[in-house]
PDB file of C-alpha atoms and ligand atoms in Angstrom:
ATOM      1  CA  MET A 195      82.384 122.756  89.957  1.00 62.00           C
ATOM      2  CA  ALA A 196      85.528 122.627  87.785  1.00 71.00           C
ATOM      3  CA  GLU A 197      85.214 120.833  84.483  1.00 83.00           C
ATOM      4  CA  GLU A 198      86.421 117.221  84.488  1.00 86.00           C
ATOM      5  CA  THR A 199      89.661 116.780  82.533  1.00 93.00           C
ATOM      6  CA  PHE A 200      91.151 113.692  80.925  1.00 95.00           C
ATOM      7  CA  ASP A 201      94.484 112.579  79.552  1.00 96.00           C
ATOM      8  CA  ASN A 202      94.625 109.579  77.233  1.00 97.00           C
ATOM      9  CA  ALA A 203      98.437 109.434  77.015  1.00 98.00           C
ATOM     10  CA  PRO A 204      99.878 106.070  78.071  1.00 98.00           C
ATOM     11  CA  ILE A 205     101.266 105.212  81.502  1.00 98.00           C
ATOM     12  CA  GLY A 206     104.893 104.058  81.276  1.00 98.00           C
ATOM     13  CA  VAL A 207     105.640 101.037  83.465  1.00 97.00           C
ATOM     14  CA  PHE A 208     108.998  99.306  83.728  1.00 97.00           C
ATOM     15  CA  ASP A 209     110.751  96.527  85.572  1.00 96.00           C
ATOM     16  CA  SER A 210     113.897  94.462  85.160  1.00 95.00           C
ATOM     17  CA  GLY A 211     111.695  91.853  83.497  1.00 92.00           C
ATOM     18  CA  VAL A 212     108.329  90.271  84.098  1.00 92.00           C
ATOM     19  CA  GLY A 213     107.843  90.963  87.835  1.00 92.00           C
ATOM     20  CA  GLY A 214     106.391  94.412  87.200  1.00 94.00           C
ATOM     21  CA  LEU A 215     103.565  92.763  85.303  1.00 94.00           C
ATOM     22  CA  THR A 216     101.973  92.117  88.723  1.00 92.00           C
ATOM     23  CA  VAL A 217     101.761  95.926  88.983  1.00 95.00           C
ATOM     24  CA  ALA A 218     100.585  96.334  85.368  1.00 95.00           C
ATOM     25  CA  ARG A 219      97.920  93.692  85.923  1.00 94.00           C
ATOM     26  CA  THR A 220      96.537  95.484  88.962  1.00 94.00           C
ATOM     27  CA  ILE A 221      96.559  98.814  87.076  1.00 96.00           C
ATOM     28  CA  VAL A 222      94.613  97.171  84.230  1.00 95.00           C
ATOM     29  CA  ASP A 223      92.116  95.726  86.746  1.00 94.00           C
ATOM     30  CA  GLN A 224      91.528  99.060  88.458  1.00 95.00           C
ATOM     31  CA  LEU A 225      91.930 101.358  85.434  1.00 96.00           C
ATOM     32  CA  PRO A 226      90.764  99.473  82.319  1.00 95.00           C
ATOM     33  CA  HIS A 227      90.661 102.639  80.177  1.00 96.00           C
ATOM     34  CA  GLU A 228      94.348 103.431  80.602  1.00 97.00           C
ATOM     35  CA  SER A 229      96.851 102.671  77.850  1.00 97.00           C
ATOM     36  CA  ILE A 230     100.144 101.252  79.087  1.00 97.00           C
ATOM     37  CA  ILE A 231     103.613 100.924  77.626  1.00 97.00           C
ATOM     38  CA  TYR A 232     105.388  98.235  79.652  1.00 96.00           C
ATOM     39  CA  VAL A 233     109.133  97.720  79.316  1.00 96.00           C
ATOM     40  CA  GLY A 234     110.831  94.652  80.756  1.00 95.00           C
ATOM     41  CA  ASP A 235     114.593  95.081  80.777  1.00 96.00           C
ATOM     42  CA  THR A 236     115.241  91.365  80.381  1.00 93.00           C
ATOM     43  CA  ALA A 237     118.584  92.042  78.653  1.00 95.00           C
ATOM     44  CA  HIS A 238     119.842  93.226  82.054  1.00 96.00           C
ATOM     45  CA  SER A 239     117.637  91.154  84.355  1.00 93.00           C
ATOM     46  CA  PRO A 240     117.836  90.346  87.202  1.00 94.00           C
ATOM     47  CA  TYR A 241     118.499  93.716  88.819  1.00 95.00           C
ATOM     48  CA  GLY A 242     118.355  92.248  92.311  1.00 92.00           C
ATOM     49  CA  ASP A 243     121.931  90.985  92.402  1.00 92.00           C
ATOM     50  CA  LYS A 244     123.532  93.976  90.621  1.00 95.00           C
ATOM     51  CA  PRO A 245     125.193  97.067  92.110  1.00 95.00           C
ATOM     52  CA  LEU A 246     122.716  99.906  92.659  1.00 94.00           C
ATOM     53  CA  GLU A 247     124.647 102.292  90.386  1.00 96.00           C
ATOM     54  CA  GLN A 248     124.237  99.905  87.472  1.00 97.00           C
ATOM     55  CA  VAL A 249     120.527  99.458  88.209  1.00 96.00           C
ATOM     56  CA  ARG A 250     120.220 103.267  88.313  1.00 97.00           C
ATOM     57  CA  GLU A 251     121.772 103.574  84.841  1.00 98.00           C
ATOM     58  CA  PHE A 252     119.497 100.905  83.328  1.00 98.00           C
ATOM     59  CA  SER A 253     116.438 102.476  84.958  1.00 98.00           C
ATOM     60  CA  GLN A 254     117.274 105.980  83.795  1.00 98.00           C
ATOM     61  CA  ALA A 255     117.708 104.886  80.170  1.00 98.00           C
ATOM     62  CA  ILE A 256     114.290 103.214  80.135  1.00 98.00           C
ATOM     63  CA  ALA A 257     112.462 106.001  81.982  1.00 98.00           C
ATOM     64  CA  ASP A 258     114.029 108.708  79.758  1.00 98.00           C
ATOM     65  CA  ASP A 259     112.730 106.852  76.717  1.00 97.00           C
ATOM     66  CA  LEU A 260     109.221 106.410  78.169  1.00 98.00           C
ATOM     67  CA  VAL A 261     109.017 110.114  79.004  1.00 98.00           C
ATOM     68  CA  ALA A 262     110.309 111.025  75.522  1.00 98.00           C
ATOM     69  CA  ARG A 263     107.508 108.874  74.070  1.00 97.00           C
ATOM     70  CA  GLY A 264     104.919 111.013  75.844  1.00 98.00           C
ATOM     71  CA  CYS A 265     103.977 108.904  78.867  1.00 98.00           C
ATOM     72  CA  LYS A 266     101.897 110.899  81.361  1.00 98.00           C
ATOM     73  CA  MET A 267     103.298 109.009  84.347  1.00 98.00           C
ATOM     74  CA  ILE A 268     106.193 106.670  85.083  1.00 98.00           C
ATOM     75  CA  VAL A 269     105.620 103.662  87.326  1.00 98.00           C
ATOM     76  CA  ILE A 270     108.834 102.084  88.578  1.00 98.00           C
ATOM     77  CA  ALA A 271     107.351  98.607  88.959  1.00 97.00           C
ATOM     78  CA  CYS A 272     110.482  97.132  90.494  1.00 96.00           C
ATOM     79  CA  ASN A 273     111.658  97.481  94.065  1.00 94.00           C
ATOM     80  CA  SER A 274     115.331  97.246  93.120  1.00 94.00           C
ATOM     81  CA  ALA A 275     114.931 100.013  90.515  1.00 97.00           C
ATOM     82  CA  SER A 276     112.876 102.104  92.955  1.00 96.00           C
ATOM     83  CA  ALA A 277     115.651 101.788  95.537  1.00 94.00           C
ATOM     84  CA  ALA A 278     118.249 102.864  92.968  1.00 95.00           C
ATOM     85  CA  PHE A 279     116.452 105.555  91.009  1.00 97.00           C
ATOM     86  CA  ALA A 280     113.144 106.812  92.498  1.00 96.00           C
ATOM     87  CA  ALA A 281     114.466 109.892  94.312  1.00 95.00           C
ATOM     88  CA  GLU A 282     116.391 111.065  91.264  1.00 97.00           C
ATOM     89  CA  ALA A 283     113.523 110.279  88.874  1.00 98.00           C
ATOM     90  CA  GLU A 284     111.126 112.470  90.861  1.00 97.00           C
ATOM     91  CA  GLN A 285     113.465 115.439  90.260  1.00 97.00           C
ATOM     92  CA  ARG A 286     114.321 114.531  86.691  1.00 98.00           C
ATOM     93  CA  TYR A 287     110.880 114.315  85.075  1.00 98.00           C
ATOM     94  CA  ASP A 288     107.927 116.691  84.837  1.00 97.00           C
ATOM     95  CA  VAL A 289     105.446 113.815  84.900  1.00 97.00           C
ATOM     96  CA  PRO A 290     104.579 112.046  88.183  1.00 97.00           C
ATOM     97  CA  VAL A 291     106.853 109.150  89.138  1.00 98.00           C
ATOM     98  CA  ILE A 292     105.331 106.324  91.180  1.00 97.00           C
ATOM     99  CA  PRO A 293     107.845 103.975  92.802  1.00 96.00           C
ATOM    100  CA  VAL A 294     106.715 100.759  94.503  1.00 95.00           C
ATOM    101  CA  ILE A 295     108.381 101.246  97.877  1.00 95.00           C
ATOM    102  CA  LEU A 296     106.509 104.236  99.326  1.00 94.00           C
ATOM    103  CA  PRO A 297     102.969 102.896  98.745  1.00 94.00           C
ATOM    104  CA  ALA A 298     103.909  99.578 100.377  1.00 95.00           C
ATOM    105  CA  VAL A 299     105.467 101.319 103.387  1.00 95.00           C
ATOM    106  CA  LYS A 300     102.392 103.510 103.921  1.00 93.00           C
ATOM    107  CA  ARG A 301     100.125 100.473 103.879  1.00 95.00           C
ATOM    108  CA  ALA A 302     102.379  98.502 106.253  1.00 95.00           C
ATOM    109  CA  VAL A 303     102.508 101.409 108.720  1.00 93.00           C
ATOM    110  CA  ALA A 304      98.717 101.645 108.624  1.00 92.00           C
ATOM    111  CA  THR A 305      98.330  97.883 109.002  1.00 94.00           C
ATOM    112  CA  THR A 306     100.697  96.767 111.753  1.00 95.00           C
ATOM    113  CA  ARG A 307      99.186  96.260 115.206  1.00 95.00           C
ATOM    114  CA  ASN A 308     102.316  95.423 117.183  1.00 95.00           C
ATOM    115  CA  GLY A 309     104.677  97.788 115.307  1.00 94.00           C
ATOM    116  CA  LYS A 310     106.875  94.951 114.001  1.00 96.00           C
ATOM    117  CA  VAL A 311     107.069  94.764 110.215  1.00 97.00           C
ATOM    118  CA  GLY A 312     109.022  92.352 108.032  1.00 98.00           C
ATOM    119  CA  VAL A 313     110.269  93.269 104.573  1.00 98.00           C
ATOM    120  CA  ILE A 314     111.381  90.644 102.078  1.00 98.00           C
ATOM    121  CA  GLY A 315     113.062  91.548  98.797  1.00 97.00           C
ATOM    122  CA  THR A 316     116.039  91.075  96.534  1.00 95.00           C
ATOM    123  CA  THR A 317     119.588  91.536  97.812  1.00 95.00           C
ATOM    124  CA  ALA A 318     119.821  94.920  96.016  1.00 93.00           C
ATOM    125  CA  THR A 319     116.619  96.181  97.628  1.00 94.00           C
ATOM    126  CA  VAL A 320     117.464  95.004 101.136  1.00 96.00           C
ATOM    127  CA  GLU A 321     121.089  96.163 101.014  1.00 95.00           C
ATOM    128  CA  SER A 322     120.083  99.600  99.690  1.00 94.00           C
ATOM    129  CA  GLY A 323     118.343 100.318 103.016  1.00 95.00           C
ATOM    130  CA  GLU A 324     115.643 102.182 101.069  1.00 94.00           C
ATOM    131  CA  TYR A 325     112.762 100.440 102.851  1.00 95.00           C
ATOM    132  CA  LEU A 326     114.283 101.320 106.238  1.00 94.00           C
ATOM    133  CA  ARG A 327     114.740 104.958 105.219  1.00 93.00           C
ATOM    134  CA  THR A 328     111.208 105.159 103.857  1.00 94.00           C
ATOM    135  CA  PHE A 329     109.765 103.635 107.045  1.00 93.00           C
ATOM    136  CA  GLN A 330     111.728 106.162 109.096  1.00 89.00           C
ATOM    137  CA  SER A 331     110.285 109.065 107.146  1.00 87.00           C
ATOM    138  CA  HIS A 332     106.723 107.758 107.541  1.00 78.00           C
ATOM    139  CA  THR A 333     106.519 107.108 111.246  1.00 63.00           C
ATOM    140  CA  GLU A 334     106.306 110.655 112.527  1.00 58.00           C
ATOM    141  CA  PRO A 335     104.420 110.879 115.836  1.00 53.00           C
ATOM    142  CA  GLU A 336     101.226 112.184 114.283  1.00 54.00           C
ATOM    143  CA  ASN A 337     101.376 109.471 111.671  1.00 54.00           C
ATOM    144  CA  ILE A 338     101.780 106.408 113.853  1.00 54.00           C
ATOM    145  CA  ARG A 339     104.002 104.973 116.600  1.00 59.00           C
ATOM    146  CA  ASP A 340     107.539 103.750 115.929  1.00 78.00           C
ATOM    147  CA  VAL A 341     107.789 100.795 113.622  1.00 91.00           C
ATOM    148  CA  GLU A 342     110.530  98.212 113.990  1.00 94.00           C
ATOM    149  CA  VAL A 343     111.582  96.828 110.613  1.00 96.00           C
ATOM    150  CA  PHE A 344     113.127  93.411 110.012  1.00 97.00           C
ATOM    151  CA  SER A 345     114.459  92.883 106.474  1.00 98.00           C
ATOM    152  CA  GLU A 346     115.390  89.615 104.796  1.00 98.00           C
ATOM    153  CA  ALA A 347     116.881  89.189 101.324  1.00 97.00           C
ATOM    154  CA  CYS A 348     115.407  86.186  99.529  1.00 98.00           C
ATOM    155  CA  PRO A 349     117.634  85.901  96.436  1.00 96.00           C
ATOM    156  CA  LEU A 350     116.299  82.530  95.262  1.00 97.00           C
ATOM    157  CA  PHE A 351     112.644  83.561  95.184  1.00 97.00           C
ATOM    158  CA  VAL A 352     112.872  85.305  91.789  1.00 94.00           C
ATOM    159  CA  PRO A 353     114.384  82.305  89.954  1.00 94.00           C
ATOM    160  CA  PHE A 354     111.775  80.017  91.515  1.00 95.00           C
ATOM    161  CA  VAL A 355     108.915  82.276  90.416  1.00 92.00           C
ATOM    162  CA  GLU A 356     110.370  82.563  86.922  1.00 89.00           C
ATOM    163  CA  ARG A 357     110.548  78.763  86.693  1.00 89.00           C
ATOM    164  CA  GLY A 358     106.883  78.668  87.695  1.00 89.00           C
ATOM    165  CA  ILE A 359     107.592  76.874  90.984  1.00 94.00           C
ATOM    166  CA  THR A 360     105.337  78.381  93.624  1.00 95.00           C
ATOM    167  CA  THR A 361     104.155  75.147  95.286  1.00 97.00           C
ATOM    168  CA  GLY A 362     105.844  71.995  96.564  1.00 98.00           C
ATOM    169  CA  ARG A 363     108.392  70.958  99.133  1.00 98.00           C
ATOM    170  CA  GLN A 364     111.360  72.850  97.719  1.00 98.00           C
ATOM    171  CA  ILE A 365     109.767  76.294  97.778  1.00 98.00           C
ATOM    172  CA  LEU A 366     108.125  75.562 101.140  1.00 98.00           C
ATOM    173  CA  GLY A 367     111.490  74.647 102.678  1.00 98.00           C
ATOM    174  CA  LEU A 368     113.183  77.679 101.153  1.00 98.00           C
ATOM    175  CA  THR A 369     110.424  79.976 102.403  1.00 98.00           C
ATOM    176  CA  GLU A 370     110.627  78.503 105.909  1.00 98.00           C
ATOM    177  CA  ASN A 371     114.375  79.177 105.963  1.00 98.00           C
ATOM    178  CA  TYR A 372     114.104  82.739 104.664  1.00 98.00           C
ATOM    179  CA  LEU A 373     111.225  83.690 106.954  1.00 98.00           C
ATOM    180  CA  GLU A 374     112.514  82.069 110.142  1.00 98.00           C
ATOM    181  CA  PRO A 375     114.044  85.360 111.448  1.00 98.00           C
ATOM    182  CA  LEU A 376     110.792  87.231 110.767  1.00 98.00           C
ATOM    183  CA  LYS A 377     108.798  84.646 112.686  1.00 98.00           C
ATOM    184  CA  ALA A 378     111.308  84.791 115.532  1.00 98.00           C
ATOM    185  CA  ALA A 379     110.934  88.592 115.580  1.00 98.00           C
ATOM    186  CA  ASP A 380     107.136  88.205 115.887  1.00 98.00           C
ATOM    187  CA  VAL A 381     106.319  90.522 112.970  1.00 98.00           C
ATOM    188  CA  ASP A 382     102.577  90.890 112.326  1.00 98.00           C
ATOM    189  CA  THR A 383     102.932  92.409 108.837  1.00 98.00           C
ATOM    190  CA  VAL A 384     105.167  91.370 105.947  1.00 98.00           C
ATOM    191  CA  VAL A 385     105.841  93.573 102.922  1.00 98.00           C
ATOM    192  CA  LEU A 386     106.312  91.619  99.700  1.00 97.00           C
ATOM    193  CA  GLY A 387     109.079  94.002  98.644  1.00 96.00           C
ATOM    194  CA  CYS A 388     109.658  92.548  95.203  1.00 96.00           C
ATOM    195  CA  THR A 389     107.166  92.628  92.367  1.00 94.00           C
ATOM    196  CA  HIS A 390     107.705  88.911  91.730  1.00 95.00           C
ATOM    197  CA  TYR A 391     106.539  87.972  95.211  1.00 96.00           C
ATOM    198  CA  PRO A 392     102.748  88.313  94.879  1.00 95.00           C
ATOM    199  CA  LEU A 393     103.014  84.978  93.071  1.00 94.00           C
ATOM    200  CA  LEU A 394     104.458  83.538  96.292  1.00 97.00           C
ATOM    201  CA  SER A 395     101.853  85.013  98.624  1.00 97.00           C
ATOM    202  CA  GLY A 396     100.270  81.575  99.172  1.00 98.00           C
ATOM    203  CA  VAL A 397     103.433  79.965 100.499  1.00 98.00           C
ATOM    204  CA  VAL A 398     104.511  83.080 102.423  1.00 98.00           C
ATOM    205  CA  GLN A 399     101.097  83.258 104.152  1.00 98.00           C
ATOM    206  CA  LEU A 400     101.228  79.524 104.898  1.00 98.00           C
ATOM    207  CA  VAL A 401     104.635  79.855 106.553  1.00 98.00           C
ATOM    208  CA  MET A 402     103.895  83.088 108.438  1.00 98.00           C
ATOM    209  CA  GLY A 403     100.458  81.933 109.623  1.00 98.00           C
ATOM    210  CA  PRO A 404      96.985  83.450 109.262  1.00 97.00           C
ATOM    211  CA  GLU A 405      97.506  86.226 111.839  1.00 97.00           C
ATOM    212  CA  VAL A 406     100.176  87.924 109.727  1.00 98.00           C
ATOM    213  CA  THR A 407      99.060  90.457 107.099  1.00 98.00           C
ATOM    214  CA  LEU A 408     100.875  90.492 103.765  1.00 98.00           C
ATOM    215  CA  VAL A 409     101.293  93.829 101.987  1.00 97.00           C
ATOM    216  CA  SER A 410     101.848  93.635  98.231  1.00 94.00           C
ATOM    217  CA  SER A 411     103.951  96.442  96.798  1.00 87.00           C
ATOM    218  CA  ALA A 412     102.265  95.723  93.450  1.00 87.00           C
ATOM    219  CA  GLU A 413      98.715  96.227  94.694  1.00 89.00           C
ATOM    220  CA  GLU A 414      99.490  99.305  96.777  1.00 92.00           C
ATOM    221  CA  THR A 415     101.279 100.906  93.831  1.00 94.00           C
ATOM    222  CA  ALA A 416      98.299 100.437  91.530  1.00 93.00           C
ATOM    223  CA  LYS A 417      96.096 102.208  94.111  1.00 94.00           C
ATOM    224  CA  THR A 418      98.570 105.096  94.198  1.00 96.00           C
ATOM    225  CA  VAL A 419      98.473 105.305  90.391  1.00 97.00           C
ATOM    226  CA  TYR A 420      94.673 105.530  90.586  1.00 97.00           C
ATOM    227  CA  ARG A 421      94.745 108.222  93.269  1.00 97.00           C
ATOM    228  CA  THR A 422      97.426 110.323  91.564  1.00 97.00           C
ATOM    229  CA  LEU A 423      95.688 110.294  88.177  1.00 98.00           C
ATOM    230  CA  SER A 424      92.362 111.154  89.844  1.00 96.00           C
ATOM    231  CA  GLU A 425      93.809 114.009  91.866  1.00 95.00           C
ATOM    232  CA  THR A 426      95.671 115.533  88.919  1.00 95.00           C
ATOM    233  CA  GLY A 427      92.749 115.254  86.454  1.00 95.00           C
ATOM    234  CA  LYS A 428      94.760 112.904  84.249  1.00 97.00           C
ATOM    235  CA  LEU A 429      92.600 109.795  84.128  1.00 97.00           C
ATOM    236  CA  ALA A 430      91.834 108.528  80.624  1.00 97.00           C
ATOM    237  CA  ASP A 431      88.280 109.099  79.459  1.00 96.00           C
ATOM    238  CA  THR A 432      85.885 106.161  79.510  1.00 94.00           C
ATOM    239  CA  ASP A 433      84.781 106.461  75.874  1.00 92.00           C
ATOM    240  CA  PRO A 434      83.997 102.838  74.869  1.00 89.00           C
ATOM    241  CA  VAL A 435      84.921 103.527  71.228  1.00 91.00           C
ATOM    242  CA  ARG A 436      88.473 104.709  71.918  1.00 93.00           C
ATOM    243  CA  GLU A 437      91.006 101.931  71.617  1.00 92.00           C
ATOM    244  CA  VAL A 438      93.051 101.211  74.741  1.00 95.00           C
ATOM    245  CA  SER A 439      96.576 100.122  73.904  1.00 94.00           C
ATOM    246  CA  LEU A 440      98.537  97.708  76.081  1.00 94.00           C
ATOM    247  CA  SER A 441     101.995  97.426  74.653  1.00 94.00           C
ATOM    248  CA  PHE A 442     104.668  95.104  76.038  1.00 95.00           C
ATOM    249  CA  GLU A 443     108.311  95.516  75.128  1.00 95.00           C
ATOM    250  CA  SER A 444     111.352  93.554  76.171  1.00 95.00           C
ATOM    251  CA  THR A 445     115.017  94.465  75.786  1.00 95.00           C
ATOM    252  CA  GLY A 446     115.843  90.738  75.656  1.00 93.00           C
ATOM    253  CA  ASP A 447     114.228  87.781  73.904  1.00 93.00           C
ATOM    254  CA  PRO A 448     110.549  88.675  73.248  1.00 93.00           C
ATOM    255  CA  ALA A 449     109.495  85.002  72.990  1.00 92.00           C
ATOM    256  CA  ARG A 450     110.832  84.173  76.447  1.00 90.00           C
ATOM    257  CA  PHE A 451     109.241  87.338  77.823  1.00 92.00           C
ATOM    258  CA  ALA A 452     105.878  86.409  76.285  1.00 92.00           C
ATOM    259  CA  ALA A 453     105.999  82.890  77.736  1.00 89.00           C
ATOM    260  CA  LEU A 454     106.711  84.150  81.255  1.00 88.00           C
ATOM    261  CA  ALA A 455     104.346  87.099  80.963  1.00 90.00           C
ATOM    262  CA  THR A 456     101.313  84.828  80.712  1.00 85.00           C
ATOM    263  CA  ARG A 457     102.043  83.549  84.209  1.00 82.00           C
ATOM    264  CA  PHE A 458     102.137  87.074  85.596  1.00 86.00           C
ATOM    265  CA  LEU A 459      99.215  88.553  83.682  1.00 85.00           C
ATOM    266  CA  GLY A 460      96.950  85.555  84.125  1.00 80.00           C
ATOM    267  CA  PRO A 461      95.940  82.906  81.594  1.00 78.00           C
ATOM    268  CA  ALA A 462      93.572  83.819  78.781  1.00 80.00           C
ATOM    269  CA  ILE A 463      90.161  82.111  78.770  1.00 81.00           C
ATOM    270  CA  THR A 464      90.318  79.865  75.722  1.00 81.00           C
ATOM    271  CA  SER A 465      86.933  78.182  75.938  1.00 88.00           C
ATOM    272  CA  VAL A 466      83.686  78.542  77.843  1.00 90.00           C
ATOM    273  CA  SER A 467      81.249  75.657  77.809  1.00 86.00           C
ATOM    274  CA  HIS A 468      77.528  76.007  78.216  1.00 87.00           C
ATOM    275  CA  ILE A 469      75.800  74.264  81.125  1.00 87.00           C
ATOM    276  CA  PRO A 470      72.192  73.287  80.364  1.00 86.00           C
ATOM    277  CA  GLU A 471      69.739  74.769  82.815  1.00 83.00           C
ATOM    278  CA  ALA A 472      68.799  71.340  84.202  1.00 76.00           C
ATOM    279  CA  LEU A 473      72.361  70.903  85.578  1.00 72.00           C
ATOM    280  CA  ARG A 474      72.528  74.263  87.339  1.00 67.00           C
TER     281      ARG A 474
HETATM  282  N1  DGL B 551     110.966  92.563  90.267  1.00 56.16           N
HETATM  283  C1  DGL B 551     112.224  92.954  90.848  1.00 56.16           C
HETATM  284  C2  DGL B 551     111.990  93.776  92.134  1.00 56.16           C
HETATM  285  O1  DGL B 551     110.860  94.137  92.464  1.00 56.16           O
HETATM  286  C3  DGL B 551     113.082  91.772  91.184  1.00 56.16           C
HETATM  287  C4  DGL B 551     113.614  91.027  90.019  1.00 56.16           C
HETATM  288  C5  DGL B 551     115.076  91.330  89.765  1.00 56.16           C
HETATM  289  O2  DGL B 551     115.921  90.965  90.594  1.00 56.16           O
HETATM  290  O3  DGL B 551     115.345  91.894  88.739  1.00 56.16           O
HETATM  291  O4  DGL B 551     112.932  94.072  92.823  1.00 56.16           O
END
């Protein structure tokens, strides 16, 4: 058997801002020994309402820098940036590039029962047509039957998530409006095609109903990171003494980034009280 190899270099992860932290969080859950350099391009956020060419330029600058700093893999933890830059990035860098769109499409194709899949995302992602193209290249006959794709841009979802509003009448009404065409089309699977949207999975599931399966681009991407590092012998070692570094960087205001980031990464446990045995 070949000797097991390891690579303790960091994984570079970037997004327009905090949304990609849903991807980083899942990577940390599944791969706790990996170091991560996360860049949130909050100086240019949101990407979702900008022309693709501009998003491509922002993405390239960040990814070039992460590669120059020795990252062993680049995770494009943003659907808009994946739509604008993934194909070029795969050619440009020697290290593996993991975009969020392909993993989500593969899962949706494997999940749908009636062949009707909804995709929700930012205006940039939906207008790029990248999800449609990726679905088309992953529905070969031997792979699965034809999949019909119904896309809806949900431009107000990101600002709602960033304001921390994921419950209540306003977001419920907005979600009902956005998802109405997907319900009418009878989709049985919905791709959360924006890394902010896992925080809205409760309201999206409520509106779509329990029979519809939600596919999170964040979760599927983290699984692809795991598989790729395993297959290429580049997982970090599990030495408990080695320090794992999680570094978060923001091109905009770090204080605002930090405040929002807590919502995406999950709150820290600040106190644990002891329950006497008699009460258990
Ligand atoms: N997280 C980004 C995405 O997945 C959306 C946020 C933005 O518009 O910048 O597309």
